[in-house]
PDB file of C-alpha atoms in Angstrom:
ATOM      1  CA  MET A1136       3.415  -6.021  40.841  1.00 41.00           C
ATOM      2  CA  ARG A1137       2.249  -5.084  37.559  1.00 46.00           C
ATOM      3  CA  LEU A1138       2.293  -8.540  35.820  1.00 43.00           C
ATOM      4  CA  PHE A1139       0.433  -9.793  38.475  1.00 39.00           C
ATOM      5  CA  GLN A1140      -2.423  -7.529  37.901  1.00 44.00           C
ATOM      6  CA  ARG A1141      -5.755  -8.602  35.947  1.00 50.00           C
ATOM      7  CA  ARG A1142      -5.314  -7.019  31.964  1.00 51.00           C
ATOM      8  CA  ARG A1143      -8.190  -6.823  29.804  1.00 51.00           C
ATOM      9  CA  PRO A1144      -7.825  -7.436  26.207  1.00 51.00           C
ATOM     10  CA  ARG A1145      -7.712  -4.395  23.783  1.00 68.00           C
ATOM     11  CA  LYS A1146      -9.932  -5.894  21.813  1.00 79.00           C
ATOM     12  CA  PRO A1147     -12.664  -7.700  23.005  1.00 86.00           C
ATOM     13  CA  LYS A1148     -13.087 -11.345  23.259  1.00 92.00           C
ATOM     14  CA  ILE A1149     -15.636 -13.322  20.663  1.00 94.00           C
ATOM     15  CA  TYR A1150     -17.281 -16.523  21.994  1.00 95.00           C
ATOM     16  CA  ILE A1151     -20.039 -17.792  20.370  1.00 95.00           C
ATOM     17  CA  VAL A1152     -22.576 -20.942  21.208  1.00 95.00           C
ATOM     18  CA  PRO A1153     -25.547 -22.067  19.227  1.00 95.00           C
ATOM     19  CA  SER A1154     -28.861 -20.823  20.085  1.00 94.00           C
ATOM     20  CA  LYS A1155     -32.350 -22.215  20.460  1.00 94.00           C
ATOM     21  CA  ASN A1156     -33.087 -22.633  17.046  1.00 95.00           C
ATOM     22  CA  GLY A1157     -29.191 -23.374  15.959  1.00 95.00           C
ATOM     23  CA  PHE A1158     -29.959 -26.683  18.057  1.00 96.00           C
ATOM     24  CA  LEU A1159     -32.810 -27.591  16.721  1.00 96.00           C
ATOM     25  CA  PHE A1160     -31.741 -26.859  13.611  1.00 96.00           C
ATOM     26  CA  LEU A1161     -28.608 -28.987  14.238  1.00 95.00           C
ATOM     27  CA  GLY A1162     -31.059 -31.895  15.065  1.00 95.00           C
ATOM     28  CA  VAL A1163     -33.319 -31.859  12.511  1.00 95.00           C
ATOM     29  CA  ASN A1164     -29.597 -31.691  10.523  1.00 95.00           C
ATOM     30  CA  ILE A1165     -29.271 -35.300  12.290  1.00 94.00           C
ATOM     31  CA  VAL A1166     -32.281 -36.614  11.648  1.00 95.00           C
ATOM     32  CA  VAL A1167     -32.733 -35.806   7.976  1.00 94.00           C
ATOM     33  CA  LEU A1168     -28.413 -37.355   7.764  1.00 93.00           C
ATOM     34  CA  ILE A1169     -29.680 -39.936   9.694  1.00 93.00           C
ATOM     35  CA  SER A1170     -32.392 -40.663   6.916  1.00 92.00           C
ATOM     36  CA  ALA A1171     -30.330 -40.583   3.791  1.00 89.00           C
ATOM     37  CA  GLY A1172     -28.177 -43.428   5.301  1.00 88.00           C
ATOM     38  CA  THR A1173     -31.440 -45.185   6.403  1.00 87.00           C
ATOM     39  CA  TYR A1174     -33.006 -45.488   2.549  1.00 85.00           C
ATOM     40  CA  SER A1175     -29.571 -44.837   0.964  1.00 85.00           C
ATOM     41  CA  ASN A1176     -30.977 -41.435  -1.018  1.00 86.00           C
ATOM     42  CA  ASN A1177     -28.774 -39.409  -2.382  1.00 89.00           C
ATOM     43  CA  LEU A1178     -31.128 -36.299  -3.043  1.00 92.00           C
ATOM     44  CA  VAL A1179     -31.889 -36.660   0.920  1.00 90.00           C
ATOM     45  CA  PHE A1180     -28.123 -37.185   1.988  1.00 92.00           C
ATOM     46  CA  MET A1181     -27.412 -33.981  -0.590  1.00 94.00           C
ATOM     47  CA  LEU A1182     -30.325 -31.907   1.357  1.00 94.00           C
ATOM     48  CA  ALA A1183     -28.427 -32.637   5.223  1.00 93.00           C
ATOM     49  CA  PHE A1184     -25.306 -31.833   3.709  1.00 94.00           C
ATOM     50  CA  LEU A1185     -26.905 -27.841   2.517  1.00 95.00           C
ATOM     51  CA  MET A1186     -28.394 -28.045   5.990  1.00 94.00           C
ATOM     52  CA  PHE A1187     -24.696 -28.745   7.610  1.00 94.00           C
ATOM     53  CA  ALA A1188     -23.618 -26.264   5.150  1.00 96.00           C
ATOM     54  CA  ILE A1189     -26.044 -23.419   6.047  1.00 95.00           C
ATOM     55  CA  PHE A1190     -25.534 -24.071   9.969  1.00 95.00           C
ATOM     56  CA  ILE A1191     -21.167 -23.248   9.505  1.00 95.00           C
ATOM     57  CA  THR A1192     -21.950 -20.812   7.337  1.00 96.00           C
ATOM     58  CA  SER A1193     -24.169 -18.918   9.351  1.00 96.00           C
ATOM     59  CA  MET A1194     -21.431 -19.417  12.902  1.00 96.00           C
ATOM     60  CA  VAL A1195     -19.187 -17.449  10.350  1.00 96.00           C
ATOM     61  CA  HIS A1196     -21.021 -14.735   9.397  1.00 96.00           C
ATOM     62  CA  THR A1197     -22.484 -14.481  13.380  1.00 95.00           C
ATOM     63  CA  HIS A1198     -18.786 -14.231  14.669  1.00 96.00           C
ATOM     64  CA  ASN A1199     -18.059 -11.651  12.394  1.00 94.00           C
ATOM     65  CA  ASN A1200     -20.690  -9.383  12.885  1.00 95.00           C
ATOM     66  CA  LEU A1201     -18.970  -8.596  16.134  1.00 94.00           C
ATOM     67  CA  ARG A1202     -15.623  -7.851  14.433  1.00 94.00           C
ATOM     68  CA  GLY A1203     -14.737  -4.458  15.514  1.00 92.00           C
ATOM     69  CA  VAL A1204     -17.634  -3.472  17.142  1.00 94.00           C
ATOM     70  CA  ARG A1205     -16.957  -1.485  20.331  1.00 93.00           C
ATOM     71  CA  VAL A1206     -19.120   0.068  23.171  1.00 92.00           C
ATOM     72  CA  GLU A1207     -18.399   2.358  25.366  1.00 91.00           C
ATOM     73  CA  ILE A1208     -21.101   4.434  28.311  1.00 91.00           C
ATOM     74  CA  VAL A1209     -21.624   7.972  27.658  1.00 90.00           C
ATOM     75  CA  ASP A1210     -23.649   8.786  31.001  1.00 91.00           C
ATOM     76  CA  ILE A1211     -25.543   6.933  33.975  1.00 92.00           C
ATOM     77  CA  ARG A1212     -27.543   9.131  35.533  1.00 91.00           C
ATOM     78  CA  ASP A1213     -28.405   9.530  38.705  1.00 91.00           C
ATOM     79  CA  THR A1214     -31.664   8.053  40.041  1.00 92.00           C
ATOM     80  CA  ALA A1215     -33.631   7.168  43.187  1.00 93.00           C
ATOM     81  CA  SER A1216     -34.166   3.556  44.236  1.00 89.00           C
ATOM     82  CA  SER A1217     -37.238   3.424  43.185  1.00 86.00           C
ATOM     83  CA  GLN A1218     -36.872   3.610  39.845  1.00 90.00           C
ATOM     84  CA  PRO A1219     -34.817   1.541  36.513  1.00 90.00           C
ATOM     85  CA  VAL A1220     -31.557   3.124  36.011  1.00 91.00           C
ATOM     86  CA  GLN A1221     -31.340   4.615  33.025  1.00 91.00           C
ATOM     87  CA  VAL A1222     -28.001   3.973  31.069  1.00 91.00           C
ATOM     88  CA  LEU A1223     -27.096   5.830  28.117  1.00 91.00           C
ATOM     89  CA  ALA A1224     -24.486   3.625  25.486  1.00 92.00           C
ATOM     90  CA  ARG A1225     -22.951   4.602  21.875  1.00 92.00           C
ATOM     91  CA  ILE A1226     -22.065   1.510  20.030  1.00 93.00           C
ATOM     92  CA  THR A1227     -18.839   2.128  17.790  1.00 93.00           C
ATOM     93  CA  ASN A1228     -18.107  -0.191  14.182  1.00 93.00           C
ATOM     94  CA  THR A1229     -15.028   0.223  13.623  1.00 92.00           C
ATOM     95  CA  SER A1230     -14.297  -1.948  10.515  1.00 91.00           C
ATOM     96  CA  ARG A1231     -15.552  -1.655   6.911  1.00 91.00           C
ATOM     97  CA  VAL A1232     -18.678  -2.975   6.868  1.00 92.00           C
ATOM     98  CA  VAL A1233     -22.436  -2.945   8.110  1.00 94.00           C
ATOM     99  CA  ARG A1234     -22.985  -4.256  11.365  1.00 93.00           C
ATOM    100  CA  GLN A1235     -26.716  -5.599  12.070  1.00 93.00           C
ATOM    101  CA  ARG A1236     -28.518  -6.118  15.059  1.00 93.00           C
ATOM    102  CA  ILE A1237     -26.210  -5.467  17.648  1.00 93.00           C
ATOM    103  CA  GLU A1238     -27.995  -5.706  21.513  1.00 92.00           C
ATOM    104  CA  VAL A1239     -26.390  -3.868  24.333  1.00 91.00           C
ATOM    105  CA  ASN A1240     -26.891  -5.462  27.948  1.00 86.00           C
ATOM    106  CA  ILE A1241     -25.355  -5.535  30.980  1.00 81.00           C
ATOM    107  CA  SER A1242     -25.482  -9.988  31.256  1.00 71.00           C
ATOM    108  CA  ALA A1243     -24.992 -12.032  28.321  1.00 52.00           C
ATOM    109  CA  PHE A1244     -27.752 -14.627  29.096  1.00 55.00           C
ATOM    110  CA  LYS A1245     -30.329 -13.110  31.426  1.00 55.00           C
ATOM    111  CA  LYS A1246     -33.188 -10.693  29.433  1.00 55.00           C
ATOM    112  CA  THR A1247     -35.177  -8.042  31.635  1.00 52.00           C
ATOM    113  CA  SER A1248     -38.075  -6.187  29.999  1.00 49.00           C
ATOM    114  CA  GLY A1249     -36.943  -2.775  28.349  1.00 52.00           C
ATOM    115  CA  ALA A1250     -32.927  -3.814  29.304  1.00 67.00           C
ATOM    116  CA  SER A1251     -30.932  -3.960  26.163  1.00 77.00           C
ATOM    117  CA  LEU A1252     -30.427  -1.332  23.793  1.00 84.00           C
ATOM    118  CA  CYS A1253     -30.958  -3.002  20.252  1.00 87.00           C
ATOM    119  CA  LYS A1254     -29.291  -1.333  16.722  1.00 87.00           C
ATOM    120  CA  GLU A1255     -30.288  -2.848  13.519  1.00 87.00           C
ATOM    121  CA  TYR A1256     -28.082  -1.200  11.965  1.00 88.00           C
ATOM    122  CA  VAL A1257     -24.237   0.526  12.414  1.00 90.00           C
ATOM    123  CA  HIS A1258     -22.704   1.583   9.383  1.00 92.00           C
ATOM    124  CA  PRO A1259     -18.987   1.730   8.938  1.00 92.00           C
ATOM    125  CA  SER A1260     -16.687   3.712  11.211  1.00 89.00           C
ATOM    126  CA  GLN A1261     -19.931   5.552  12.697  1.00 91.00           C
ATOM    127  CA  SER A1262     -21.130   5.682  15.566  1.00 91.00           C
ATOM    128  CA  VAL A1263     -25.482   4.585  16.944  1.00 92.00           C
ATOM    129  CA  ALA A1264     -26.458   5.730  20.600  1.00 90.00           C
ATOM    130  CA  GLY A1265     -29.284   5.197  22.774  1.00 89.00           C
ATOM    131  CA  GLN A1266     -30.283   3.986  25.906  1.00 89.00           C
ATOM    132  CA  PHE A1267     -31.538   1.226  27.914  1.00 88.00           C
ATOM    133  CA  GLU A1268     -32.749   0.274  31.553  1.00 88.00           C
ATOM    134  CA  MET A1269     -31.352  -2.012  34.147  1.00 87.00           C
ATOM    135  CA  PRO A1270     -31.958  -3.085  37.387  1.00 87.00           C
ATOM    136  CA  ASN A1271     -32.090  -0.598  40.322  1.00 89.00           C
ATOM    137  CA  PRO A1272     -29.481  -1.979  42.331  1.00 89.00           C
ATOM    138  CA  GLY A1273     -30.652  -0.182  45.515  1.00 89.00           C
ATOM    139  CA  ARG A1274     -29.671   2.894  47.404  1.00 91.00           C
ATOM    140  CA  GLY A1275     -25.627   3.426  47.028  1.00 91.00           C
ATOM    141  CA  VAL A1276     -22.593   3.937  45.324  1.00 92.00           C
ATOM    142  CA  HIS A1277     -22.036   1.349  42.751  1.00 92.00           C
ATOM    143  CA  VAL A1278     -20.099   0.452  39.539  1.00 91.00           C
ATOM    144  CA  LEU A1279     -21.040  -0.671  36.045  1.00 89.00           C
ATOM    145  CA  ASP A1280     -17.677  -2.951  35.671  1.00 86.00           C
ATOM    146  CA  ARG A1281     -19.037  -5.268  32.536  1.00 88.00           C
ATOM    147  CA  LEU A1282     -21.250  -4.690  29.716  1.00 89.00           C
ATOM    148  CA  THR A1283     -22.353  -7.056  27.083  1.00 91.00           C
ATOM    149  CA  PHE A1284     -22.790  -6.742  23.530  1.00 93.00           C
ATOM    150  CA  SER A1285     -24.452  -9.083  21.269  1.00 94.00           C
ATOM    151  CA  THR A1286     -26.143 -10.843  18.292  1.00 94.00           C
ATOM    152  CA  VAL A1287     -27.779 -13.504  16.189  1.00 94.00           C
ATOM    153  CA  TYR A1288     -27.486 -12.133  13.084  1.00 92.00           C
ATOM    154  CA  PRO A1289     -28.041 -13.855   9.933  1.00 91.00           C
ATOM    155  CA  LEU A1290     -30.194 -16.576  11.057  1.00 92.00           C
ATOM    156  CA  GLY A1291     -30.836 -16.761  14.257  1.00 92.00           C
ATOM    157  CA  LEU A1292     -28.716 -20.246  14.756  1.00 95.00           C
ATOM    158  CA  PHE A1293     -25.854 -18.311  16.846  1.00 96.00           C
ATOM    159  CA  TYR A1294     -25.467 -16.490  19.993  1.00 96.00           C
ATOM    160  CA  ALA A1295     -22.271 -14.625  19.876  1.00 95.00           C
ATOM    161  CA  TRP A1296     -21.351 -11.757  22.546  1.00 95.00           C
ATOM    162  CA  ALA A1297     -18.274 -10.318  23.816  1.00 94.00           C
ATOM    163  CA  TYR A1298     -17.649  -7.749  26.516  1.00 93.00           C
ATOM    164  CA  GLU A1299     -16.703  -4.554  27.627  1.00 91.00           C
ATOM    165  CA  TYR A1300     -15.346  -3.037  31.009  1.00 91.00           C
ATOM    166  CA  PRO A1301     -16.915   0.475  31.297  1.00 89.00           C
ATOM    167  CA  GLU A1302     -15.780   0.921  34.664  1.00 88.00           C
ATOM    168  CA  HIS A1303     -18.492   3.724  35.592  1.00 90.00           C
ATOM    169  CA  PRO A1304     -19.878   4.931  38.688  1.00 92.00           C
ATOM    170  CA  PHE A1305     -23.780   6.034  39.226  1.00 93.00           C
ATOM    171  CA  TYR A1306     -25.362   6.868  42.317  1.00 94.00           C
ATOM    172  CA  VAL A1307     -28.568   5.380  43.647  1.00 94.00           C
ATOM    173  CA  TYR A1308     -30.037   8.151  46.434  1.00 93.00           C
ATOM    174  CA  PRO A1309     -33.172   7.354  48.574  1.00 93.00           C
ATOM    175  CA  LYS A1310     -36.514   7.560  47.091  1.00 92.00           C
ATOM    176  CA  PRO A1311     -38.058  10.920  47.441  1.00 92.00           C
ATOM    177  CA  GLU A1312     -40.675  10.002  50.184  1.00 90.00           C
ATOM    178  CA  GLY A1313     -41.561  12.347  53.415  1.00 86.00           C
ATOM    179  CA  ILE A1314     -44.983  13.487  54.976  1.00 84.00           C
ATOM    180  CA  GLN A1315     -42.647  16.142  57.532  1.00 84.00           C
ATOM    181  CA  ARG A1316     -42.772  19.745  56.117  1.00 81.00           C
ATOM    182  CA  MET A1317     -39.677  22.104  56.030  1.00 76.00           C
ATOM    183  CA  GLN A1318     -40.003  23.704  59.356  1.00 64.00           C
ATOM    184  CA  ARG A1319     -36.046  25.074  59.495  1.00 59.00           C
ATOM    185  CA  ALA A1320     -36.092  28.628  57.143  1.00 61.00           C
ATOM    186  CA  ILE A1321     -32.853  30.551  57.978  1.00 62.00           C
ATOM    187  CA  PRO A1322     -32.888  33.991  56.139  1.00 55.00           C
ATOM    188  CA  TYR A1323     -29.564  35.105  54.246  1.00 49.00           C
ATOM    189  CA  ARG A1324     -28.136  38.111  56.362  1.00 46.00           C
ATOM    190  CA  ASN A1325     -26.219  39.640  52.607  1.00 40.00           C
ATOM    191  CA  GLN A1326     -24.004  38.733  50.033  1.00 37.00           C
ATOM    192  CA  SER A1327     -21.729  36.788  51.411  1.00 38.00           C
ATOM    193  CA  SER A1328     -24.462  34.550  52.456  1.00 41.00           C
ATOM    194  CA  GLN A1329     -23.795  34.296  56.428  1.00 40.00           C
ATOM    195  CA  PHE A1330     -27.294  33.181  57.840  1.00 41.00           C
ATOM    196  CA  TYR A1331     -28.595  32.765  61.248  1.00 40.00           C
ATOM    197  CA  GLU A1332     -31.410  30.597  63.193  1.00 40.00           C
ATOM    198  CA  ASN A1333     -34.805  32.641  61.946  1.00 40.00           C
ATOM    199  CA  LYS A1334     -36.733  32.849  65.175  1.00 35.00           C
ATOM    200  CA  GLY A1335     -38.941  35.846  64.092  1.00 37.00           C
ATOM    201  CA  ASP A1336     -41.289  36.775  61.902  1.00 40.00           C
ATOM    202  CA  LEU A1337     -39.724  37.236  58.309  1.00 42.00           C
ATOM    203  CA  ARG A1338     -42.568  39.276  56.641  1.00 44.00           C
ATOM    204  CA  GLY A1339     -42.411  42.351  55.519  1.00 47.00           C
ATOM    205  CA  ASP A1340     -44.783  45.373  56.396  1.00 52.00           C
ATOM    206  CA  GLU A1341     -46.579  45.836  53.076  1.00 58.00           C
ATOM    207  CA  PHE A1342     -48.078  43.110  50.682  1.00 59.00           C
ATOM    208  CA  ASN A1343     -46.697  41.929  47.512  1.00 58.00           C
ATOM    209  CA  GLU A1344     -48.063  39.059  45.860  1.00 65.00           C
ATOM    210  CA  HIS A1345     -49.156  35.036  45.994  1.00 66.00           C
ATOM    211  CA  LYS A1346     -47.979  32.533  44.981  1.00 64.00           C
ATOM    212  CA  SER A1347     -48.662  28.780  44.512  1.00 69.00           C
ATOM    213  CA  TYR A1348     -47.902  27.135  47.904  1.00 66.00           C
ATOM    214  CA  LEU A1349     -45.596  23.967  47.747  1.00 62.00           C
ATOM    215  CA  PRO A1350     -46.564  20.462  49.280  1.00 60.00           C
ATOM    216  CA  GLY A1351     -43.469  20.594  52.089  1.00 54.00           C
ATOM    217  CA  GLU A1352     -43.508  24.217  52.614  1.00 59.00           C
ATOM    218  CA  SER A1353     -44.998  25.799  56.381  1.00 60.00           C
ATOM    219  CA  PHE A1354     -47.917  26.597  56.320  1.00 64.00           C
ATOM    220  CA  ARG A1355     -47.472  29.962  57.959  1.00 63.00           C
ATOM    221  CA  HIS A1356     -47.703  31.985  55.130  1.00 65.00           C
ATOM    222  CA  VAL A1357     -51.007  30.526  53.103  1.00 73.00           C
ATOM    223  CA  ASP A1358     -53.194  32.569  52.737  1.00 70.00           C
ATOM    224  CA  TRP A1359     -56.931  31.082  54.379  1.00 71.00           C
ATOM    225  CA  LYS A1360     -59.264  33.641  52.597  1.00 71.00           C
ATOM    226  CA  VAL A1361     -57.867  32.859  49.127  1.00 65.00           C
ATOM    227  CA  TYR A1362     -58.414  28.918  49.692  1.00 64.00           C
ATOM    228  CA  ALA A1363     -61.670  29.691  51.379  1.00 68.00           C
ATOM    229  CA  ARG A1364     -63.377  31.191  48.321  1.00 72.00           C
ATOM    230  CA  LYS A1365     -61.487  29.459  45.475  1.00 67.00           C
ATOM    231  CA  ARG A1366     -60.356  26.720  47.059  1.00 65.00           C
ATOM    232  CA  LEU A1367     -56.809  27.478  46.022  1.00 70.00           C
ATOM    233  CA  LEU A1368     -53.660  27.384  48.322  1.00 70.00           C
ATOM    234  CA  LEU A1369     -51.761  30.997  47.968  1.00 73.00           C
ATOM    235  CA  LYS A1370     -49.206  31.834  50.267  1.00 71.00           C
ATOM    236  CA  LYS A1371     -48.448  35.341  50.596  1.00 67.00           C
ATOM    237  CA  THR A1372     -44.905  37.324  49.922  1.00 63.00           C
ATOM    238  CA  PHE A1373     -44.513  40.968  51.222  1.00 58.00           C
ATOM    239  CA  GLU A1374     -42.432  43.924  50.590  1.00 53.00           C
ATOM    240  CA  GLY A1375     -39.244  43.716  52.673  1.00 50.00           C
ATOM    241  CA  ASP A1376     -39.374  39.986  52.608  1.00 51.00           C
ATOM    242  CA  GLU A1377     -35.613  38.554  52.584  1.00 55.00           C
ATOM    243  CA  PRO A1378     -34.410  35.647  50.992  1.00 59.00           C
ATOM    244  CA  VAL A1379     -34.546  32.447  52.864  1.00 70.00           C
ATOM    245  CA  ILE A1380     -32.441  29.451  53.209  1.00 81.00           C
ATOM    246  CA  TYR A1381     -33.719  25.865  54.821  1.00 87.00           C
ATOM    247  CA  SER A1382     -31.262  23.972  56.783  1.00 87.00           C
ATOM    248  CA  PHE A1383     -32.268  19.814  56.185  1.00 90.00           C
ATOM    249  CA  ARG A1384     -30.702  18.065  59.231  1.00 89.00           C
ATOM    250  CA  TYR A1385     -30.631  13.834  59.498  1.00 89.00           C
ATOM    251  CA  GLN A1386     -31.701  14.547  63.661  1.00 89.00           C
ATOM    252  CA  ASP A1387     -34.531  16.396  62.825  1.00 86.00           C
ATOM    253  CA  THR A1388     -35.834  13.705  61.082  1.00 87.00           C
ATOM    254  CA  HIS A1389     -38.685  12.052  63.459  1.00 86.00           C
ATOM    255  CA  ALA A1390     -38.625   8.343  62.397  1.00 84.00           C
ATOM    256  CA  LYS A1391     -36.524   5.619  63.318  1.00 87.00           C
ATOM    257  CA  ASP A1392     -35.706   3.792  60.408  1.00 89.00           C
ATOM    258  CA  HIS A1393     -32.476   4.819  58.528  1.00 90.00           C
ATOM    259  CA  GLU A1394     -33.253   4.353  55.148  1.00 90.00           C
ATOM    260  CA  VAL A1395     -37.012   6.575  56.191  1.00 91.00           C
ATOM    261  CA  ARG A1396     -34.892   8.842  57.531  1.00 92.00           C
ATOM    262  CA  LEU A1397     -32.761   9.148  54.277  1.00 93.00           C
ATOM    263  CA  GLN A1398     -36.180   9.324  52.101  1.00 92.00           C
ATOM    264  CA  GLN A1399     -37.430  12.656  53.898  1.00 92.00           C
ATOM    265  CA  LEU A1400     -34.097  14.489  54.018  1.00 93.00           C
ATOM    266  CA  ALA A1401     -34.769  13.644  49.527  1.00 93.00           C
ATOM    267  CA  LYS A1402     -37.691  14.785  49.971  1.00 92.00           C
ATOM    268  CA  TRP A1403     -36.699  18.300  51.133  1.00 92.00           C
ATOM    269  CA  ILE A1404     -34.026  18.841  48.702  1.00 92.00           C
ATOM    270  CA  GLU A1405     -36.510  17.667  46.006  1.00 91.00           C
ATOM    271  CA  THR A1406     -39.026  20.322  47.385  1.00 89.00           C
ATOM    272  CA  ALA A1407     -36.614  22.733  47.893  1.00 88.00           C
ATOM    273  CA  HIS A1408     -34.746  22.624  44.345  1.00 89.00           C
ATOM    274  CA  LYS A1409     -38.493  22.447  42.675  1.00 87.00           C
ATOM    275  CA  SER A1410     -39.520  25.830  44.137  1.00 82.00           C
ATOM    276  CA  GLY A1411     -36.336  27.650  44.198  1.00 82.00           C
ATOM    277  CA  HIS A1412     -35.308  27.862  47.372  1.00 84.00           C
ATOM    278  CA  HIS A1413     -31.323  27.092  48.724  1.00 88.00           C
ATOM    279  CA  TYR A1414     -31.222  25.162  51.193  1.00 89.00           C
ATOM    280  CA  GLU A1415     -27.821  23.500  53.056  1.00 90.00           C
ATOM    281  CA  LEU A1416     -27.575  19.865  54.118  1.00 90.00           C
ATOM    282  CA  VAL A1417     -26.809  18.652  57.733  1.00 89.00           C
ATOM    283  CA  LEU A1418     -25.822  14.959  58.116  1.00 89.00           C
ATOM    284  CA  PRO A1419     -23.727  13.289  61.143  1.00 87.00           C
ATOM    285  CA  ALA A1420     -20.613  13.452  59.391  1.00 86.00           C
ATOM    286  CA  ASN A1421     -20.995  15.533  56.656  1.00 87.00           C
ATOM    287  CA  ARG A1422     -22.382  19.621  55.623  1.00 89.00           C
ATOM    288  CA  MET A1423     -23.342  20.822  52.551  1.00 87.00           C
ATOM    289  CA  LEU A1424     -23.304  25.041  52.797  1.00 88.00           C
ATOM    290  CA  ALA A1425     -26.334  26.406  51.675  1.00 85.00           C
ATOM    291  CA  ASP A1426     -26.771  26.922  47.358  1.00 85.00           C
ATOM    292  CA  GLY A1427     -29.471  26.336  44.897  1.00 85.00           C
ATOM    293  CA  GLY A1428     -29.441  25.404  41.644  1.00 87.00           C
ATOM    294  CA  ILE A1429     -28.947  21.861  39.328  1.00 90.00           C
ATOM    295  CA  TYR A1430     -25.148  20.884  40.876  1.00 92.00           C
ATOM    296  CA  HIS A1431     -25.960  21.853  44.072  1.00 93.00           C
ATOM    297  CA  TYR A1432     -29.149  19.631  43.865  1.00 93.00           C
ATOM    298  CA  GLN A1433     -27.124  16.922  42.879  1.00 93.00           C
ATOM    299  CA  LYS A1434     -24.330  16.971  44.821  1.00 94.00           C
ATOM    300  CA  CYS A1435     -26.408  17.009  48.467  1.00 94.00           C
ATOM    301  CA  LEU A1436     -28.299  13.365  46.610  1.00 94.00           C
ATOM    302  CA  ARG A1437     -25.402  12.335  45.811  1.00 93.00           C
ATOM    303  CA  GLU A1438     -24.048  12.854  49.665  1.00 93.00           C
ATOM    304  CA  LEU A1439     -27.176  11.040  50.562  1.00 94.00           C
ATOM    305  CA  ALA A1440     -26.304   8.309  48.251  1.00 93.00           C
ATOM    306  CA  ARG A1441     -22.513   7.625  50.085  1.00 92.00           C
ATOM    307  CA  ILE A1442     -24.147   7.723  53.653  1.00 89.00           C
ATOM    308  CA  GLU A1443     -23.688   4.009  54.849  1.00 85.00           C
ATOM    309  CA  ARG A1444     -26.441   1.560  55.499  1.00 78.00           C
ATOM    310  CA  ALA A1445     -27.218   1.037  58.432  1.00 66.00           C
ATOM    311  CA  ALA A1446     -25.744  -2.204  60.398  1.00 55.00           C
TER     312      ALA A1446
END
């Protein structure tokens, strides 16, 4: 079966075609050559052959400018569905000659604003890294299976390009958006993170301090007297308060649309992460146990990205 599998070349195959300026230059060259034949003018003949020599030389240099160049993906950041995808790539020059004006894109001919990485100089046996944006394909788990790197150096008369096949996965999670407040709070019972449903008052006996209120949190502990005087939303904390975690359940979202419900879950996760709370995520087919920190935050958002779209 291996004989029938698609094999990709170890070295990228380089393709080259005249650019728009190249076709214009060639057209002028043909007009000059016809004029030279019409008027039997040797100087015009020399000009025509000189232009053709420049055309051919430019083709050779443009093709050679991609030889020994390799491109790889360093990282593709997890992105919300409302933002462009950030791609970090590295260009490596394995040859002994400086390569100039190397451009990296996801497509050979479809150019979009800000969607390419261009490096003017890549020195021999060196690598340069940079970042570019690509259009957002929508929520889900995707694979960037092909990259294009190209050049028009030195005169812009030819466009040469080659492909790399990184097979790099990336995640697009729902846009964090919603108006529901976080209501389901569960206090820690002990350090082993066992928890139970909180149906009583979480406050201790003595006032401790004020903390800033974060959008999405319950208004239960907001100090309304301070708000009346200073127009500041502050929440009260008390001595003896138990640390709480939040339980974000798909079934607790009120929207009818599947994607809107996922957006609300993403909003809750983002709010809890920014406020330093621990939280769990309960989905119809999976459950992420309560935890905190950047790793748990990323893990939960990726789980939202994996959920299949509604039929």
